[in-house]
Amino acid sequence: MASMTICARFRPLSSKERRDHGDAVCIQHVDSETFSFKDEKDEEFTFSFDKVFYEKSEQAEVYEFLASPIVRDAVDAINGTIVTYGQTGAGKTYSMEGPSILVCDEQKRGLLPRVVEGLFDCIKSSGRTMKHSIKLSMVEIYMERVRDLFDLAKDNIQIKESKSQGILLNGVTEISVSSPAEALQSLSNGIANRAVGETQMNVSSSRSHCIYIFTVQQEVKKDERSKAGKLILVDLAGSEKVEKTGAEGKVLEEAKTINKSLSALGNVINALTCGSSGKANHIPFRDSKLTRILQDSLGGNSRTALLCCCSPSPSNALESLSTLRFGMRAKHIKMSPRLKGNEDKSAKKNGPPSPTKDESCERILGMLRERFDAEDVKLLEELFTLSGILFDPSSPEEVDSALADVTSQTITLLQQAVEDLASIVEELKRENKALKNELAAAKRLDAQSEAAGDTSIVLHKPSGIISSVVSRVRSLSSIK
Ligand SMILES: Nc1ncnc2c1ncn2[C@@H]1O[C@H](COP(=O)(O)OP(=O)(O)OP(=O)(O)O)[C@@H](O)[C@H]1O
Ligand SMILES: [Mg+2]
């Protein structure tokens, strides 16, 4: 099994860092993979990564080493993820976007525009036997809500899991793009919608985690089979010490949420690397939106690369040390990316059961269909979908925890549904009895009036019965 590609990148000293500490740096270059690091107490550590990008490194080098193999794989339907991680102001957004994704020096262009170009180049060179198409989505996780950056009205997107496609964002906007220029224009529009604020550490600080999703669909013309590779780029918001960033009010609330989700990410990495061999331990993917969305990327089913961005200044040594340790830990996660989204179009035409439905949910729904009204079962099905009870039991190490989650959610949902249905049935029985009594009374009255030859009672009675029935039906429909 392969491991994640982990790289460290040190940005040049900022003008503030130069003012405070002159040219002093806390790292010493050993070679392109190793450096020594001095912390605040002058204690020395040696770190080795797959590659170290020092202050003078070029954006193109980062792309070539970290992203280009993942881009090629995505075109071959192997999922990939690239994450920039690190303290606020450490260069995550700079590495991802560059100064601007639309207009900037070729040399300074970040990973994102290079990935776009790389995808279209790979498609062009893949030959005529295959047809490719690219779809693009863009969301941010702001204050623990997933917002669609292509459609701000969708500000609380739900995360679902399907057996065949893994983690999905329910109803997220997907834009088909047919050229790099079109893709970059869409990305630029999305970036303009992202939450950014000013702090004492970064005048343009990302206040959300930004997630770019490229879905590359591949169709082999000859046999009509199609596969899809998903490439996810994640520009995380940076961890921050509130006393350094001077955060207060809204910015403070944002900082707390950012730090909380980053510690959830740390916990997931720890759980993934601490498990005793051979025994599946619980991985808390569901503890934050970030970890849930990254579940496939961290859980093994993706080729994943992590860029640990750091300041080289001694004034940020503590934060840089923590970023580097995070990277070292992540290196121990074992990955086994596999082809995803295989779909046989001809089979689909013959109408087999949808492969995205989890079998156990289908079984339960089938049983309910036999006993309950179709409308109620449909409602339950929607509840299952909304609650993300569709899970992928194919990765053995997650089966226990996923099963525990699904079992408790299913039980709660079913109990709730059974209680609701039982109370509706009770209400219907009561109404039915009342209506029967009224009908019997009406018949008696009818018989009496006929016997007495009183036509006025006969004429008024039916309208009274009808209005009584209508009002009961109304009250019943409000219960439902
Ligand atoms: N490699 C680099 N070369 C030149 N300038 C850089 C580099 N990396 C970062 N910078 C500059 O440092 C500043 C902070 O960078 P950036 O906004 O990318 O930080 P960040 O890690 O995204 O922070 P936050 O978590 O607050 O969003 C920016 O002005 C950026 O231009
Ligand atoms: Mg940023």
XYZ file of C-alpha atoms and ligand atoms in Angstrom:
512
model
C 0.000 0.000 0.000
C 1.229 3.469 -0.878
C 1.363 6.379 1.543
C 0.394 9.999 1.068
C 2.840 12.327 -0.619
C 3.837 14.836 2.041
C 5.850 17.951 1.234
C 6.907 20.944 3.298
C 7.019 24.440 1.870
C 8.627 27.490 3.480
C 7.536 30.864 2.160
C 9.938 33.845 2.122
C 10.072 35.909 5.332
C 7.340 38.548 5.489
C 8.215 42.224 5.992
C 6.823 42.039 9.555
C 8.987 39.015 10.370
C 12.035 40.845 8.977
C 11.219 43.894 11.089
C 10.936 41.761 14.252
C 13.768 39.277 13.730
C 15.878 40.506 10.832
C 16.949 37.730 8.478
C 16.899 35.004 11.143
C 15.266 31.716 10.133
C 14.563 28.569 12.152
C 15.437 26.058 9.416
C 18.652 24.843 7.906
C 18.658 23.268 4.463
C 20.207 19.765 4.416
C 19.002 18.543 1.005
C 15.841 18.543 -1.098
C 14.136 16.165 1.343
C 15.657 16.956 4.720
C 16.220 20.021 6.895
C 16.998 20.746 10.498
C 14.682 22.894 12.546
C 15.320 24.908 15.731
C 12.435 25.629 18.051
C 12.013 28.602 20.410
C 14.175 26.924 23.073
C 16.940 26.263 20.540
C 16.196 22.570 20.559
C 17.064 20.999 17.205
C 14.929 18.544 15.175
C 15.560 16.889 11.834
C 12.652 16.424 9.438
C 12.481 14.452 6.204
C 9.604 14.683 3.721
C 9.021 13.486 0.168
C 10.210 16.908 -0.908
C 11.017 20.211 0.767
C 10.347 23.454 -1.075
C 12.511 26.184 0.397
C 11.916 29.941 0.265
C 13.139 30.343 -3.296
C 11.171 27.415 -4.714
C 9.025 28.045 -7.757
C 5.293 27.375 -8.072
C 6.000 25.163 -11.114
C 8.245 22.852 -9.034
C 5.478 22.351 -6.493
C 3.002 21.521 -9.258
C 5.341 19.123 -11.040
C 6.222 17.119 -7.950
C 3.030 17.212 -5.929
C 0.143 17.617 -8.340
C 1.056 16.488 -11.820
C 1.020 12.682 -11.108
C -2.352 13.058 -9.368
C -3.761 15.020 -12.322
C -2.674 12.268 -14.744
C -4.318 9.645 -12.518
C -7.587 11.600 -12.286
C -7.861 11.483 -16.080
C -7.446 7.688 -15.760
C -10.342 7.600 -13.248
C -8.249 7.331 -10.072
C -9.397 9.707 -7.372
C -6.925 12.267 -6.094
C -6.746 14.931 -3.408
C -4.332 17.799 -2.838
C -4.495 19.669 0.475
C -2.648 22.784 1.606
C -2.267 22.844 5.391
C -0.596 25.180 7.872
C -0.730 28.179 10.159
C -2.504 31.344 9.056
C -0.338 33.435 6.706
C 1.921 30.457 5.897
C 1.238 30.455 2.138
C -1.603 27.942 1.602
C -3.735 30.153 -0.636
C -0.654 31.490 -2.380
C 0.422 27.926 -3.191
C -3.085 26.977 -4.321
C -4.052 30.017 -6.364
C -1.002 32.247 -6.773
C -1.609 36.009 -6.541
C -4.635 35.627 -8.861
C -5.891 32.720 -10.916
C -6.894 34.855 -13.911
C -4.181 37.476 -14.314
C -0.702 36.852 -12.971
C 2.881 36.163 -14.003
C 3.255 32.690 -15.449
C 5.955 32.043 -12.839
C 3.655 32.852 -9.901
C 0.611 30.857 -11.013
C -0.508 28.489 -8.285
C -1.555 24.836 -8.272
C -5.177 25.471 -9.233
C -4.628 27.082 -12.678
C -1.866 24.570 -13.385
C -4.146 21.654 -12.469
C -6.814 22.997 -14.845
C -4.294 23.218 -17.670
C -2.840 19.802 -16.786
C -6.265 18.142 -16.915
C -7.057 19.524 -20.361
C -3.555 18.641 -21.629
C -3.889 15.033 -20.424
C -7.306 14.748 -22.037
C -5.947 16.072 -25.320
C -3.148 13.532 -25.342
C -5.365 10.598 -24.354
C -6.308 9.917 -28.003
C -9.519 9.502 -29.939
C -10.634 6.200 -28.464
C -11.814 7.991 -25.367
C -14.178 10.859 -24.774
C -13.636 12.981 -21.654
C -15.701 15.642 -19.989
C -14.936 17.773 -16.924
C -17.387 19.041 -14.358
C -16.509 21.507 -11.680
C -17.957 22.203 -8.237
C -16.734 24.570 -5.573
C -17.793 24.782 -1.934
C -16.509 26.322 1.246
C -16.979 25.159 4.808
C -17.755 28.341 6.684
C -18.779 28.175 10.350
C -19.434 24.420 9.916
C -21.844 24.930 7.007
C -21.075 23.764 3.487
C -21.803 26.617 1.068
C -21.983 26.297 -2.702
C -19.664 28.980 -4.091
C -21.350 28.726 -7.504
C -24.803 29.314 -6.023
C -24.894 31.172 -2.720
C -28.560 30.281 -2.209
C -27.349 26.733 -1.435
C -25.796 27.590 1.902
C -26.202 24.355 3.814
C -25.307 21.477 1.519
C -25.712 18.024 3.037
C -22.964 15.425 2.819
C -24.079 11.971 1.635
C -22.311 8.717 1.099
C -23.086 6.287 -1.670
C -21.799 2.794 -2.201
C -20.548 3.359 -5.717
C -19.445 6.983 -5.598
C -18.295 7.496 -2.019
C -18.786 10.867 -0.334
C -21.152 13.202 -2.226
C -22.384 16.754 -1.767
C -26.146 16.642 -2.149
C -27.403 19.030 -4.845
C -24.117 20.880 -5.294
C -23.825 22.918 -8.512
C -21.752 21.176 -11.176
C -20.538 23.290 -14.069
C -19.427 21.547 -17.264
C -16.273 23.173 -18.563
C -14.860 22.624 -22.016
C -11.684 24.725 -21.945
C -9.115 25.967 -19.388
C -10.306 29.569 -19.901
C -13.899 28.592 -19.112
C -12.835 26.643 -16.019
C -10.658 29.477 -14.703
C -13.444 32.020 -15.204
C -15.844 29.836 -13.184
C -13.236 29.280 -10.471
C -12.535 32.990 -10.286
C -16.275 33.682 -9.826
C -16.380 31.111 -7.018
C -13.271 32.504 -5.332
C -14.869 35.976 -5.309
C -17.664 34.466 -3.180
C -15.334 32.932 -0.605
C -15.207 34.287 2.966
C -11.989 36.276 3.430
C -11.098 38.672 6.260
C -8.224 40.736 7.583
C -6.235 39.725 10.665
C -2.973 40.954 12.142
C -1.270 37.880 10.625
C -2.681 38.072 7.101
C -4.433 40.959 5.334
C -6.288 38.462 3.162
C -6.916 35.561 5.509
C -9.153 32.688 4.367
C -11.966 32.364 6.914
C -13.244 29.112 5.432
C -11.928 25.832 4.056
C -12.279 25.977 0.285
C -12.858 22.786 -1.700
C -12.533 22.558 -5.483
C -13.902 19.360 -7.047
C -13.097 18.316 -10.612
C -14.993 15.275 -11.883
C -13.361 13.828 -14.969
C -15.703 11.507 -16.828
C -14.093 9.090 -19.233
C -15.999 7.191 -21.902
C -14.384 4.473 -23.951
C -16.158 4.917 -27.289
C -15.763 1.293 -28.406
C -17.686 -0.465 -25.596
C -19.626 2.480 -24.173
C -18.244 1.987 -20.685
C -17.618 5.048 -18.587
C -15.505 5.790 -15.508
C -15.018 8.903 -13.451
C -12.050 10.228 -11.516
C -12.568 12.868 -8.863
C -9.826 15.375 -8.160
C -10.291 17.417 -5.007
C -8.181 20.442 -4.110
C -8.485 21.798 -0.594
C -7.220 25.171 0.566
C -7.676 24.985 4.317
C -8.201 27.958 6.564
C -5.144 28.339 8.795
C -4.834 27.467 12.433
C -4.367 30.608 14.473
C -3.432 31.770 17.922
C -5.993 34.396 18.795
C -3.435 36.512 20.710
C -1.351 36.742 17.527
C -4.118 37.427 15.035
C -5.933 39.880 17.328
C -9.225 38.196 16.476
C -12.363 39.477 18.153
C -16.115 39.472 17.476
C -17.001 37.652 14.244
C -13.358 36.958 13.375
C -12.913 35.321 16.794
C -15.939 33.089 16.241
C -14.542 32.121 12.830
C -11.142 31.360 14.386
C -12.705 29.085 17.018
C -14.635 27.144 14.356
C -11.554 26.871 12.117
C -9.378 25.617 14.984
C -12.063 23.136 16.028
C -12.361 21.575 12.582
C -8.572 21.456 12.211
C -8.325 19.586 15.493
C -10.994 17.178 14.202
C -8.724 16.660 11.184
C -5.796 16.022 13.548
C -7.889 13.500 15.493
C -8.777 11.630 12.307
C -5.113 11.486 11.276
C -4.202 10.227 14.759
C -6.911 7.580 14.698
C -5.855 6.452 11.226
C -2.261 6.058 12.303
C -2.689 4.801 15.878
C -4.896 1.764 15.286
C -3.442 -1.530 16.424
C -2.599 -3.655 13.431
C -5.323 -5.964 12.185
C -8.016 -4.354 14.356
C -10.385 -1.731 13.001
C -10.617 1.264 15.344
C -13.197 4.051 15.230
C -12.207 6.899 12.918
C -14.143 10.046 13.863
C -14.823 11.209 10.283
C -18.257 12.482 11.314
C -16.895 14.910 13.914
C -16.621 17.772 11.402
C -17.800 18.644 7.902
C -14.170 18.842 6.794
C -13.251 15.327 7.890
C -16.494 13.908 6.522
C -15.879 15.458 3.093
C -12.273 14.233 3.193
C -13.278 10.736 4.336
C -12.407 9.069 1.018
C -9.240 11.137 0.622
C -7.928 10.248 4.101
C -9.490 6.830 4.446
C -7.390 5.346 1.685
C -9.441 5.500 -1.463
C -7.515 8.284 -3.138
C -4.063 9.357 -4.162
C -3.528 12.129 -1.678
C -0.853 14.809 -1.349
C -0.388 17.227 1.514
C 1.551 20.483 1.290
C 2.570 21.613 4.774
C 3.030 25.370 4.484
C 5.263 27.083 7.057
C 6.863 30.371 7.914
C 10.648 30.082 8.268
C 10.693 32.776 10.970
C 11.699 31.970 14.588
C 8.672 34.035 15.663
C 6.404 31.300 14.242
C 8.577 28.314 15.174
C 5.986 26.800 17.504
C 3.249 26.814 14.852
C 5.634 25.560 12.142
C 6.717 22.701 14.398
C 3.115 21.705 14.909
C 2.460 21.810 11.125
C 5.536 19.678 10.418
C 4.549 17.121 13.055
C 1.088 16.922 11.520
C 2.724 16.157 8.170
C 4.967 13.467 9.694
C 1.943 11.795 11.227
C -0.044 11.879 7.993
C 2.824 10.111 6.257
C 1.941 6.941 8.153
C -1.542 6.685 6.629
C -1.700 3.887 4.109
C -3.576 4.561 0.879
C -4.956 2.144 -1.697
C -6.678 4.190 -4.387
C -8.894 2.157 -6.673
C -10.813 2.874 -9.836
C -14.135 4.414 -8.953
C -17.461 5.046 -10.570
C -17.329 2.197 -13.080
C -20.661 2.172 -14.778
C -21.856 -0.055 -17.534
C -24.189 2.024 -19.646
C -25.759 -0.882 -21.503
C -26.571 -2.570 -18.196
C -28.156 0.650 -16.996
C -30.513 0.673 -19.958
C -31.901 -2.710 -18.883
C -32.948 -1.165 -15.566
C -31.067 -2.937 -12.759
C -31.540 -1.565 -9.210
C -29.744 1.739 -8.744
C -26.159 0.989 -7.663
C -26.110 4.060 -5.429
C -28.691 2.642 -2.993
C -27.349 0.852 -0.004
C -28.671 -2.690 0.023
C -29.663 -2.801 3.663
C -31.664 0.435 3.352
C -33.421 -1.016 0.321
C -34.265 -4.175 2.250
C -35.763 -2.203 5.135
C -37.684 0.037 2.745
C -38.975 -3.032 0.890
C -40.353 -4.476 4.130
C -41.964 -1.152 5.020
C -43.560 -0.941 1.571
C -45.388 -4.182 2.292
C -46.898 -2.780 5.496
C -47.291 0.964 5.038
C -48.596 3.522 2.652
C -46.292 4.345 -0.324
C -46.200 8.038 0.665
C -44.877 7.223 4.153
C -42.218 4.916 2.756
C -41.165 7.636 0.322
C -40.859 10.057 3.235
C -38.719 7.558 5.114
C -36.524 7.065 2.080
C -35.947 10.811 1.883
C -35.079 10.832 5.584
C -32.522 8.050 5.020
C -30.974 10.008 2.208
C -30.893 13.273 4.132
C -29.321 11.610 7.140
C -26.583 10.051 5.042
C -27.481 6.483 5.957
C -26.080 5.257 2.683
C -22.661 3.947 3.501
C -19.824 2.058 1.896
C -19.032 -1.119 3.735
C -16.223 -2.007 1.328
C -13.347 -0.647 3.417
C -12.962 -3.177 6.231
C -11.309 -0.854 8.746
C -14.376 1.409 8.771
C -17.084 -1.188 8.872
C -17.372 -1.249 12.674
C -17.702 2.487 13.157
C -19.874 2.998 10.081
C -22.101 0.163 11.215
C -22.420 1.665 14.693
C -23.331 5.063 13.219
C -25.792 3.609 10.739
C -27.414 1.266 13.241
C -28.106 3.976 15.805
C -29.365 6.428 13.167
C -31.547 3.790 11.533
C -33.038 2.724 14.858
C -33.818 6.325 15.836
C -35.370 7.049 12.453
C -37.411 3.878 12.416
C -38.606 4.374 15.997
C -39.685 7.895 15.111
C -41.419 6.713 11.940
C -43.178 3.856 13.740
C -44.366 6.230 16.502
C -45.674 8.694 13.914
C -47.411 5.982 11.929
C -48.906 4.391 15.057
C -50.383 7.703 16.162
C -51.820 8.295 12.661
C -53.380 4.807 12.706
C -54.895 5.491 16.154
C -56.307 8.783 14.972
C -57.759 7.151 11.857
C -59.415 4.435 13.973
C -60.976 7.061 16.236
C -62.221 9.072 13.250
C -63.567 5.976 11.584
C -65.506 5.022 14.702
C -66.901 8.539 15.068
C -67.976 8.587 11.425
C -69.650 5.175 11.771
C -71.563 6.421 14.823
C -72.664 9.531 12.962
C -73.769 7.500 9.985
C -75.742 5.127 12.198
C -77.358 8.091 13.961
C -78.191 9.674 10.621
C -79.769 6.433 9.379
C -81.859 6.207 12.525
C -82.978 9.803 12.131
C -83.733 9.151 8.491
C -85.868 6.153 9.319
C -87.718 8.098 12.063
C -88.401 11.091 9.843
C -89.578 8.922 6.977
C -91.900 7.139 9.356
C -93.168 10.528 10.591
C -93.377 11.940 6.990
C -91.165 15.004 7.957
C -89.300 16.012 4.759
C -87.513 19.105 6.198
C -85.257 16.937 8.430
C -84.401 14.698 5.450
C -83.376 17.729 3.371
C -81.079 19.310 6.039
C -79.366 16.221 7.382
C -77.028 15.229 4.470
C -75.305 18.655 4.333
C -74.597 18.401 8.095
C -73.038 14.972 7.672
C -70.941 16.093 4.678
C -69.544 19.145 6.486
C -68.700 16.989 9.496
C -66.845 14.493 7.250
C -64.972 17.307 5.451
C -63.805 18.885 8.710
C -62.522 15.515 9.972
C -60.688 14.784 6.736
C -59.068 18.251 7.026
C -57.927 17.615 10.568
C -56.508 14.253 9.496
C -54.526 15.722 6.613
C -52.988 18.260 9.010
C -51.853 15.382 11.246
C -50.085 13.749 8.296
N 5.894 31.205 -1.610
C 5.551 32.485 -1.476
N 6.195 33.451 -2.173
C 5.854 34.741 -2.037
N 4.873 35.200 -1.216
C 4.202 34.296 -0.507
C 4.504 32.899 -0.596
N 3.680 32.243 0.239
C 2.895 33.187 0.803
N 3.207 34.409 0.365
C 2.577 35.653 0.802
O 2.286 35.532 2.207
C 1.015 36.113 2.517
C 0.123 35.087 3.225
O -0.080 34.008 2.331
P -1.479 33.246 2.180
O -2.596 34.200 2.091
O -1.294 32.279 1.097
O -1.550 32.523 3.594
P -2.582 31.399 4.057
O -1.757 30.285 4.537
O -3.553 31.146 2.996
O -3.241 32.097 5.309
P -4.754 31.970 5.876
O -4.819 30.695 6.618
O -4.881 33.139 6.792
O -5.656 32.046 4.726
C 0.436 36.596 1.200
O 0.673 37.976 1.080
C 1.211 35.843 0.143
O 1.325 36.569 -1.054
Mg -5.580 31.276 2.828
